[in-house]
Tab-separated table of C-alpha atoms and ligand atoms in Angstrom:
chain	number	residue	atom	x	y	z
G	6	MET	CA	125.406	135.665	-8.453
G	7	ASN	CA	123.833	132.268	-8.973
G	8	LYS	CA	126.823	130.732	-10.648
G	9	ASN	CA	128.367	127.917	-8.712
G	10	ASP	CA	131.114	126.602	-10.940
G	11	PHE	CA	134.127	127.903	-12.798
G	12	GLY	CA	132.825	127.378	-16.314
G	13	PRO	CA	132.901	130.135	-18.927
G	14	ILE	CA	130.280	132.904	-18.969
G	15	PRO	CA	128.922	134.671	-22.055
G	16	GLY	CA	131.315	137.149	-23.649
G	17	SER	CA	128.367	139.560	-23.871
G	18	THR	CA	128.019	139.467	-20.077
G	19	ILE	CA	131.628	140.541	-19.667
G	20	PHE	CA	131.264	143.429	-22.134
G	21	ARG	CA	128.022	144.530	-20.479
G	22	GLY	CA	129.705	144.488	-17.079
G	23	ILE	CA	132.447	146.919	-18.132
G	24	ASN	CA	130.207	149.114	-20.267
G	25	GLY	CA	131.323	152.764	-20.052
G	26	LYS	CA	134.506	151.943	-18.145
G	27	LYS	CA	137.956	152.764	-19.448
G	28	MET	CA	139.050	149.147	-19.477
G	29	ILE	CA	140.366	146.626	-21.962
G	30	ILE	CA	139.678	142.944	-21.356
G	31	MET	CA	142.584	140.715	-22.290
G	32	ALA	CA	141.890	137.880	-24.707
G	33	ALA	CA	144.768	135.456	-24.350
G	34	ASN	CA	145.569	133.070	-27.152
G	35	THR	CA	146.664	129.997	-25.215
G	36	ARG	CA	147.893	127.925	-28.139
G	37	ILE	CA	150.306	126.224	-25.749
G	38	ALA	CA	147.623	125.621	-23.148
G	39	THR	CA	150.072	125.287	-20.250
G	40	VAL	CA	150.160	129.080	-19.891
G	41	ALA	CA	146.431	129.208	-19.075
G	42	SER	CA	146.791	128.238	-15.397
G	43	GLY	CA	149.052	131.224	-14.788
G	44	ILE	CA	146.760	133.570	-16.703
G	45	PHE	CA	143.635	132.442	-14.814
G	46	LYS	CA	145.425	132.713	-11.472
G	47	ALA	CA	146.506	136.271	-12.292
G	48	ALA	CA	142.942	137.086	-13.415
G	49	LYS	CA	141.611	135.807	-10.102
G	50	ASP	CA	144.222	137.660	-8.001
G	51	SER	CA	143.789	140.960	-9.878
G	52	ASP	CA	139.996	140.654	-10.080
G	53	SER	CA	140.191	140.844	-13.875
G	54	ALA	CA	137.805	139.373	-16.400
G	55	VAL	CA	139.577	137.489	-19.170
G	56	PHE	CA	138.958	135.711	-22.467
G	57	VAL	CA	140.874	132.678	-23.692
G	58	GLU	CA	140.771	132.010	-27.401
G	59	LEU	CA	142.078	130.099	-30.380
G	60	ALA	CA	141.530	130.922	-34.037
G	61	ARG	CA	140.104	128.523	-36.614
G	62	SER	CA	143.576	127.889	-38.050
G	63	GLU	CA	144.742	126.854	-34.573
G	64	SER	CA	141.799	124.740	-33.458
G	65	ASP	CA	139.343	123.100	-35.806
G	66	LEU	CA	137.713	119.691	-36.147
G	67	GLY	CA	141.080	118.246	-37.187
G	68	GLY	CA	142.934	119.963	-34.355
G	69	GLY	CA	144.372	122.870	-36.365
G	70	TYR	CA	148.028	123.702	-35.882
G	71	THR	CA	147.834	123.407	-32.097
G	72	GLY	CA	146.531	119.839	-32.262
G	73	LEU	CA	143.583	120.869	-30.065
G	74	THR	CA	139.992	120.393	-31.263
G	75	PRO	CA	137.392	122.804	-29.835
G	76	HIS	CA	136.436	120.054	-27.374
G	77	ASP	CA	140.062	119.537	-26.231
G	78	PHE	CA	140.609	123.266	-25.903
G	79	GLY	CA	137.384	123.774	-23.938
G	80	GLU	CA	138.267	120.963	-21.539
G	81	LYS	CA	141.804	122.231	-20.943
G	82	MET	CA	140.573	125.773	-20.287
G	83	LYS	CA	137.792	124.668	-17.908
G	84	GLU	CA	140.267	122.546	-16.001
G	85	ALA	CA	142.740	125.425	-15.711
G	86	ALA	CA	140.036	127.933	-14.670
G	87	THR	CA	138.663	125.527	-12.077
G	88	ALA	CA	142.111	124.903	-10.603
G	89	ALA	CA	142.643	128.675	-10.328
G	90	GLN	CA	139.049	129.249	-9.111
G	91	CYS	CA	138.578	131.872	-11.784
G	92	ASP	CA	134.885	132.495	-12.449
G	93	VAL	CA	134.739	135.506	-14.798
G	94	TRP	CA	136.041	134.341	-18.154
G	95	ALA	CA	134.781	133.587	-21.637
G	96	LEU	CA	135.714	130.774	-24.002
G	97	HIS	CA	136.123	132.517	-27.321
G	98	ALA	CA	136.350	131.299	-30.912
G	99	ASP	CA	138.786	133.754	-32.473
G	100	HIS	CA	138.930	134.312	-36.250
G	101	ILE	CA	136.248	131.989	-37.550
G	102	THR	CA	137.698	132.899	-40.922
G	103	ILE	CA	135.779	132.657	-44.172
G	104	LYS	CA	138.018	133.283	-47.158
G	105	LYS	CA	135.982	132.273	-50.206
G	106	GLY	CA	132.430	132.452	-48.988
G	107	ASP	CA	131.185	129.569	-51.151
G	108	ALA	CA	128.521	127.095	-50.006
G	109	ARG	CA	131.073	124.420	-49.090
G	110	GLU	CA	133.110	126.736	-46.890
G	111	VAL	CA	129.995	128.093	-45.183
G	112	GLU	CA	128.816	124.536	-44.481
G	113	GLN	CA	132.211	123.568	-43.006
G	114	THR	CA	132.098	126.720	-40.916
G	115	ARG	CA	128.709	125.736	-39.526
G	116	GLN	CA	130.127	122.366	-38.541
G	117	LEU	CA	132.996	124.084	-36.735
G	118	ILE	CA	130.531	126.357	-34.923
G	119	ASP	CA	128.454	123.308	-33.901
G	120	ALA	CA	131.573	121.745	-32.376
G	121	GLN	CA	132.472	124.980	-30.579
G	122	ILE	CA	128.981	125.287	-29.117
G	123	ASN	CA	129.048	121.646	-28.023
G	124	ALA	CA	132.406	122.338	-26.367
G	125	GLY	CA	130.844	125.163	-24.340
G	126	TYR	CA	132.170	128.221	-26.186
G	127	THR	CA	130.529	131.425	-24.979
G	128	SER	CA	131.876	133.902	-27.504
G	129	PHE	CA	132.541	133.927	-31.260
G	130	ALA	CA	134.453	136.079	-33.745
G	131	ILE	CA	133.260	135.818	-37.321
G	132	ASP	CA	135.930	137.003	-39.715
G	133	ALA	CA	134.778	137.483	-43.294
G	134	SER	CA	136.998	140.549	-43.724
G	135	HIS	CA	138.904	138.843	-46.564
G	136	LEU	CA	135.764	139.071	-48.726
G	137	PHE	CA	136.363	142.698	-49.597
G	138	ASN	CA	135.076	143.750	-53.010
G	139	PHE	CA	137.674	146.154	-54.411
G	140	GLU	CA	135.386	146.863	-57.376
G	141	GLY	CA	132.508	148.057	-55.180
G	142	LYS	CA	131.170	151.503	-56.094
G	143	ASN	CA	130.483	152.452	-52.481
G	144	VAL	CA	131.187	151.192	-48.983
G	145	ARG	CA	128.082	148.986	-48.896
G	146	GLU	CA	129.084	147.322	-52.127
G	147	GLU	CA	132.663	146.827	-50.954
G	148	LEU	CA	131.417	145.146	-47.799
G	149	SER	CA	128.337	143.367	-49.146
G	150	GLU	CA	129.728	139.823	-49.015
G	151	ASN	CA	131.228	140.338	-45.564
G	152	ILE	CA	127.844	141.676	-44.391
G	153	SER	CA	125.822	138.773	-45.769
G	154	ILE	CA	128.159	135.975	-44.597
G	155	THR	CA	128.668	137.548	-41.149
G	156	SER	CA	124.900	137.971	-40.702
G	157	ASP	CA	124.194	134.452	-41.872
G	158	LEU	CA	126.682	132.897	-39.443
G	159	ALA	CA	125.743	135.169	-36.527
G	160	LEU	CA	122.090	134.187	-36.892
G	161	TYR	CA	123.159	130.551	-37.153
G	162	ILE	CA	125.048	130.869	-33.834
G	163	ARG	CA	122.074	132.585	-32.181
G	164	ASN	CA	119.768	129.823	-33.318
G	165	LYS	CA	122.121	127.079	-32.110
G	166	MET	CA	122.687	128.788	-28.740
G	167	LYS	CA	118.948	128.356	-28.105
G	168	GLY	CA	118.335	131.561	-26.208
G	169	LYS	CA	121.619	131.578	-24.300
G	170	ASN	CA	123.600	134.809	-24.421
G	171	PHE	CA	126.953	134.842	-26.154
G	172	GLY	CA	129.715	137.224	-27.166
G	173	LEU	CA	129.856	138.290	-30.790
G	174	GLU	CA	132.825	139.886	-32.513
G	175	VAL	CA	132.842	140.793	-36.198
G	176	GLU	CA	135.583	142.048	-38.438
G	177	VAL	CA	135.841	144.845	-40.982
G	178	GLY	CA	139.180	145.495	-42.673
G	179	GLU	CA	141.604	142.632	-42.851
G	180	ILE	CA	144.238	142.908	-40.115
G	181	GLY	CA	147.710	143.340	-41.515
G	182	ARG	CA	146.609	143.768	-45.157
G	183	LYS	CA	149.124	145.869	-47.084
G	184	ASP	CA	149.250	147.666	-50.396
G	185	GLY	CA	152.214	149.407	-52.058
G	186	GLN	CA	152.048	152.203	-49.467
G	187	GLY	CA	151.919	149.984	-46.386
G	188	LEU	CA	149.150	148.796	-44.058
G	189	ILE	CA	145.597	149.549	-45.211
G	190	LEU	CA	143.593	151.013	-42.346
G	191	THR	CA	139.847	150.806	-41.737
G	192	ARG	CA	138.007	154.082	-42.393
G	193	PRO	CA	135.434	155.295	-39.832
G	194	GLN	CA	132.702	155.225	-42.475
G	195	GLU	CA	133.424	151.550	-43.216
G	196	ALA	CA	133.018	150.616	-39.567
G	197	VAL	CA	129.760	152.573	-39.285
G	198	GLU	CA	128.245	151.164	-42.491
G	199	PHE	CA	129.251	147.638	-41.550
G	200	ILE	CA	127.639	147.726	-38.106
G	201	LYS	CA	124.533	149.526	-39.412
G	202	ALA	CA	124.086	146.863	-42.074
G	203	LEU	CA	124.483	144.055	-39.536
G	204	ASN	CA	121.950	145.737	-37.240
G	205	GLU	CA	119.529	145.854	-40.195
G	206	HIS	CA	119.920	142.056	-40.359
G	207	ASP	CA	119.100	141.869	-36.635
G	208	VAL	CA	122.744	141.144	-35.734
G	209	TYR	CA	124.171	143.125	-32.807
G	210	PRO	CA	127.864	142.442	-32.148
G	211	GLN	CA	129.396	143.884	-28.976
G	212	VAL	CA	132.831	144.219	-30.472
G	213	LEU	CA	134.400	145.042	-33.835
G	214	ALA	CA	137.875	144.148	-35.067
G	215	ILE	CA	139.395	146.769	-37.344
G	216	ALA	CA	142.603	147.188	-39.300
G	217	ASN	CA	144.377	149.946	-37.368
G	218	GLY	CA	148.031	149.278	-37.996
G	219	SER	CA	148.784	146.123	-36.047
G	220	THR	CA	149.926	142.811	-37.465
G	221	HIS	CA	149.589	139.340	-36.007
G	222	GLY	CA	152.768	137.900	-34.520
G	223	HIS	CA	156.109	139.652	-34.414
G	224	VAL	CA	157.353	142.677	-36.330
G	225	TYR	CA	160.837	142.491	-37.865
G	226	ASP	CA	163.449	144.967	-39.002
G	227	GLU	CA	165.167	144.657	-42.402
G	228	ASN	CA	167.632	142.135	-40.926
G	229	GLY	CA	164.874	139.868	-39.696
G	230	SER	CA	165.301	140.760	-36.022
G	231	VAL	CA	162.220	141.107	-33.837
G	232	ILE	CA	161.448	144.734	-32.954
G	233	GLU	CA	158.786	146.577	-30.952
G	234	GLN	CA	155.454	147.240	-32.644
G	235	LEU	CA	154.747	150.977	-32.631
G	236	SER	CA	152.395	151.035	-35.620
G	237	ILE	CA	148.938	150.954	-34.011
G	238	ASP	CA	147.259	154.151	-35.179
G	239	ILE	CA	145.661	155.573	-32.042
G	240	PRO	CA	144.026	158.671	-33.638
G	241	ARG	CA	142.393	156.465	-36.289
G	242	THR	CA	141.186	154.058	-33.619
G	243	LYS	CA	139.629	156.929	-31.649
G	244	ALA	CA	138.061	158.337	-34.823
G	245	ILE	CA	136.402	154.982	-35.541
G	246	ALA	CA	135.132	154.636	-31.972
G	247	ASN	CA	133.769	158.207	-32.104
G	248	ALA	CA	132.049	157.603	-35.434
G	249	LEU	CA	130.359	154.505	-34.023
G	250	ARG	CA	129.226	156.440	-30.942
G	251	GLU	CA	127.940	159.393	-32.965
G	252	ASN	CA	125.779	156.960	-34.915
G	253	ASN	CA	124.435	155.422	-31.691
G	254	LEU	CA	126.034	152.091	-32.507
G	255	ASP	CA	126.792	150.297	-29.273
G	256	VAL	CA	129.956	148.439	-30.191
G	257	GLY	CA	133.519	148.563	-28.879
G	258	ILE	CA	136.778	147.795	-30.656
G	259	ALA	CA	138.785	144.581	-30.491
G	260	GLN	CA	142.489	145.259	-30.806
G	261	HIS	CA	144.180	142.338	-32.517
G	262	GLY	CA	147.917	141.734	-32.727
G	263	ILE	CA	149.128	143.344	-29.493
G	264	THR	CA	152.305	141.255	-29.120
G	265	GLY	CA	155.320	143.520	-29.336
G	266	THR	CA	153.486	146.715	-28.389
G	267	PRO	CA	155.243	148.184	-25.317
G	268	ARG	CA	153.080	147.891	-22.213
G	269	ASP	CA	153.854	151.438	-21.079
G	270	LEU	CA	152.503	152.712	-24.398
G	271	ILE	CA	149.345	150.641	-23.875
G	272	ASN	CA	149.084	151.771	-20.267
G	273	LEU	CA	149.419	155.489	-20.946
G	274	HIS	CA	148.138	155.975	-24.497
G	275	PHE	CA	145.677	153.289	-25.598
G	276	PRO	CA	142.079	154.556	-25.751
G	277	LYS	CA	140.683	152.198	-23.124
G	278	GLY	CA	136.923	151.976	-23.316
G	279	ASP	CA	137.103	152.651	-27.055
G	280	ILE	CA	139.164	149.468	-27.283
G	281	ILE	CA	137.403	146.990	-24.982
G	282	LYS	CA	139.067	143.712	-25.969
G	283	GLY	CA	142.806	143.240	-26.439
G	284	ASN	CA	144.095	140.093	-28.118
G	285	VAL	CA	147.489	138.869	-26.981
G	286	GLY	CA	148.653	135.770	-28.815
G	287	THR	CA	152.211	135.151	-29.884
G	288	PHE	CA	153.444	136.662	-26.618
G	289	TRP	CA	152.187	133.601	-24.678
G	290	GLN	CA	153.785	131.206	-27.107
G	291	ASP	CA	157.090	133.062	-26.626
G	292	ILE	CA	156.768	132.614	-22.863
G	293	ALA	CA	156.390	128.851	-23.208
G	294	PHE	CA	159.219	128.446	-25.709
G	295	ASN	CA	161.566	130.689	-23.697
G	296	VAL	CA	161.053	128.501	-20.630
G	297	LEU	CA	161.551	125.299	-22.645
G	298	LYS	CA	164.806	126.754	-23.974
G	299	ILE	CA	166.260	126.627	-20.437
G	300	TYR	CA	164.308	123.834	-18.735
G	301	GLU	CA	164.152	121.402	-21.655
G	302	PRO	CA	167.112	122.309	-23.890
G	303	GLY	CA	167.003	118.963	-25.717
G	304	LEU	CA	163.345	119.334	-26.628
G	305	TYR	CA	163.863	122.964	-27.567
G	306	LYS	CA	166.707	122.018	-29.901
G	307	ASP	CA	164.543	119.339	-31.562
G	308	ILE	CA	161.758	121.879	-32.068
G	309	GLN	CA	164.207	124.397	-33.478
G	310	GLU	CA	165.770	121.934	-35.927
G	311	TRP	CA	162.428	120.545	-37.106
G	312	THR	CA	161.025	124.041	-37.694
G	313	ILE	CA	164.035	125.338	-39.588
G	314	GLN	CA	164.360	122.205	-41.705
G	315	THR	CA	160.673	122.098	-42.533
G	316	TYR	CA	160.260	125.773	-43.380
G	317	ARG	CA	163.632	126.696	-44.901
G	318	PRO	CA	162.580	125.754	-48.479
G	319	GLN	CA	159.651	128.196	-48.354
G	320	ASN	CA	161.771	131.013	-46.926
G	321	PRO	CA	164.804	131.492	-49.152
G	322	GLY	CA	167.168	134.217	-48.017
G	323	LYS	CA	165.772	134.396	-44.480
G	324	ARG	CA	167.989	133.840	-41.473
G	325	ASP	CA	167.374	130.713	-39.365
G	326	ALA	CA	166.267	132.814	-36.409
G	327	GLN	CA	163.486	134.418	-38.411
G	328	ILE	CA	162.401	131.142	-39.987
G	329	PHE	CA	162.123	129.685	-36.497
G	330	ASP	CA	160.370	132.731	-35.100
G	331	GLY	CA	157.752	132.819	-37.837
G	332	ASN	CA	157.035	129.091	-37.966
G	333	CYS	CA	157.644	127.613	-34.509
G	334	LYS	CA	153.866	127.717	-33.941
G	335	PHE	CA	153.563	124.825	-36.393
G	336	ALA	CA	155.809	122.729	-34.145
G	337	ILE	CA	153.185	122.741	-31.393
G	338	LYS	CA	151.250	119.933	-33.071
G	339	GLU	CA	154.377	118.064	-34.184
G	340	PHE	CA	155.732	118.042	-30.609
G	341	PHE	CA	152.344	117.912	-28.884
G	342	LYS	CA	153.153	114.882	-26.742
G	343	GLU	CA	156.505	116.236	-25.607
G	344	ILE	CA	155.247	119.774	-24.870
G	345	TYR	CA	152.355	118.443	-22.785
G	346	SER	CA	154.432	115.896	-20.891
G	347	VAL	CA	157.178	118.141	-19.518
G	348	ASP	CA	157.784	117.717	-15.798
G	349	GLU	CA	156.079	119.710	-13.086
G	350	VAL	CA	159.087	121.948	-12.513
G	351	THR	CA	158.989	123.113	-16.135
G	352	GLU	CA	155.221	123.539	-16.047
G	353	LYS	CA	155.487	125.644	-12.890
G	354	ALA	CA	158.057	127.910	-14.538
G	355	ILE	CA	155.817	128.440	-17.587
G	356	GLN	CA	152.853	129.193	-15.361
G	357	ALA	CA	154.800	131.549	-13.100
G	358	MET	CA	156.006	133.536	-16.112
G	359	ALA	CA	152.465	133.620	-17.518
G	360	TYR	CA	151.158	134.742	-14.125
G	361	ALA	CA	153.567	137.659	-13.779
G	362	GLU	CA	153.188	138.824	-17.373
G	363	SER	CA	149.391	138.614	-17.116
G	364	LEU	CA	149.434	140.954	-14.129
G	365	ILE	CA	151.390	143.467	-16.214
G	366	PHE	CA	148.867	143.194	-19.058
G	367	PHE	CA	145.864	143.468	-16.729
G	368	ARG	CA	147.395	146.576	-15.184
G	369	ALA	CA	148.280	148.124	-18.560
G	370	PHE	CA	144.726	147.366	-19.753
G	371	SER	CA	143.236	148.839	-16.516
G	372	SER	CA	141.183	145.689	-16.070
G	373	TYR	CA	141.806	145.263	-12.325
G	374	GLY	CA	138.344	145.182	-10.752
G	375	SER	CA	136.552	144.249	-13.975
G	376	ALA	CA	135.574	140.795	-12.701
G	377	SER	CA	133.679	142.339	-9.765
G	378	LEU	CA	131.911	144.732	-12.135
G	379	VAL	CA	130.832	141.775	-14.262
G	380	ARG	CA	129.655	139.799	-11.211
G	381	LYS	CA	127.620	142.796	-10.065
G	382	SER	CA	126.009	143.203	-13.489
G	383	MET	CA	125.087	139.495	-13.457
G	384	ASP	CA	123.045	140.100	-10.323
G	385	GLN	CA	120.906	142.602	-12.161
G	386	PRO	CA	118.007	140.941	-13.963
G	387	THR	CA	118.343	142.918	-17.204
G	388	GLU	CA	119.857	140.313	-19.467
A	416	ZN	ZN1	143.496	138.434	-34.807
């Protein structure tokens, strides 16, 4: 391997390295970046490849709700990976979301992508899944806007990457979208038509996000208490992966919204290898806030009060605990200075928790050994 630093490698290289293996690579949303040191250290010690990612809403040119621009995020992640001597990781732009698809939004999206590329991102998720045409007469018509915007932006990224390899994730079926009956799931035929159409535009993603029963963030019972998430539809996920394979489409599945799904269920029942990327987000935020609750009770109380006061008007009838749970992510920017200037003892506790929990995820995802596989594949001159 002729790589002599701890900077990010292309997401495509990681997926190629684990091709055919029953493994899921964790993509950690490090919106409170302090957790990253622990995650990278666990990746190094367990020989696991890993992605770190933030979505557009969390990190954009104005800092998003984490207060981190793509440049800030890239720098923090490179620093953490270097300190942990972790060399097999990708810097991923999660949910580059396009909601309207008009010229102005596409132009702003290109500017965001420029900033991400300048910051050293090596992997990108284009999410135009909101542009679903319910009036379409067939699958192609339903997906036509998603297909054209996704192709346009993917080709833009390829052009701007100037021949460098990169990871590409695309999205069919909006995650967490509901109708009167409940969550709307992606159909196998939708996934197949979507990837075929992208291939026709010369766009070849390695990974596809689908709607398969998960939601982002926590799941609540009728009283607003956080409960386990048991809703990921495994047979449907397998059916989609099979349909893609039967059509010779070389693309794996990205599982979004894993927080709350029991790790033993993941370990024993997730179709690893069908799912190749597993996004874990809110979980890491919980880790940081749970440590602050004990180590920095004053700060935690301030965060709690600010969140509840700010978001109570928009959430009539909800209990304080649920208002806090659903909106504390917006406090990250408000309390940016305080969260990033906690003492070393607090930081160590956050990182130790992140380290231990990462090991559990890597084990449940069967990703131990994946970093070596990726390193080996990088030695082969096929890419
Ligand atoms: Zn997601």
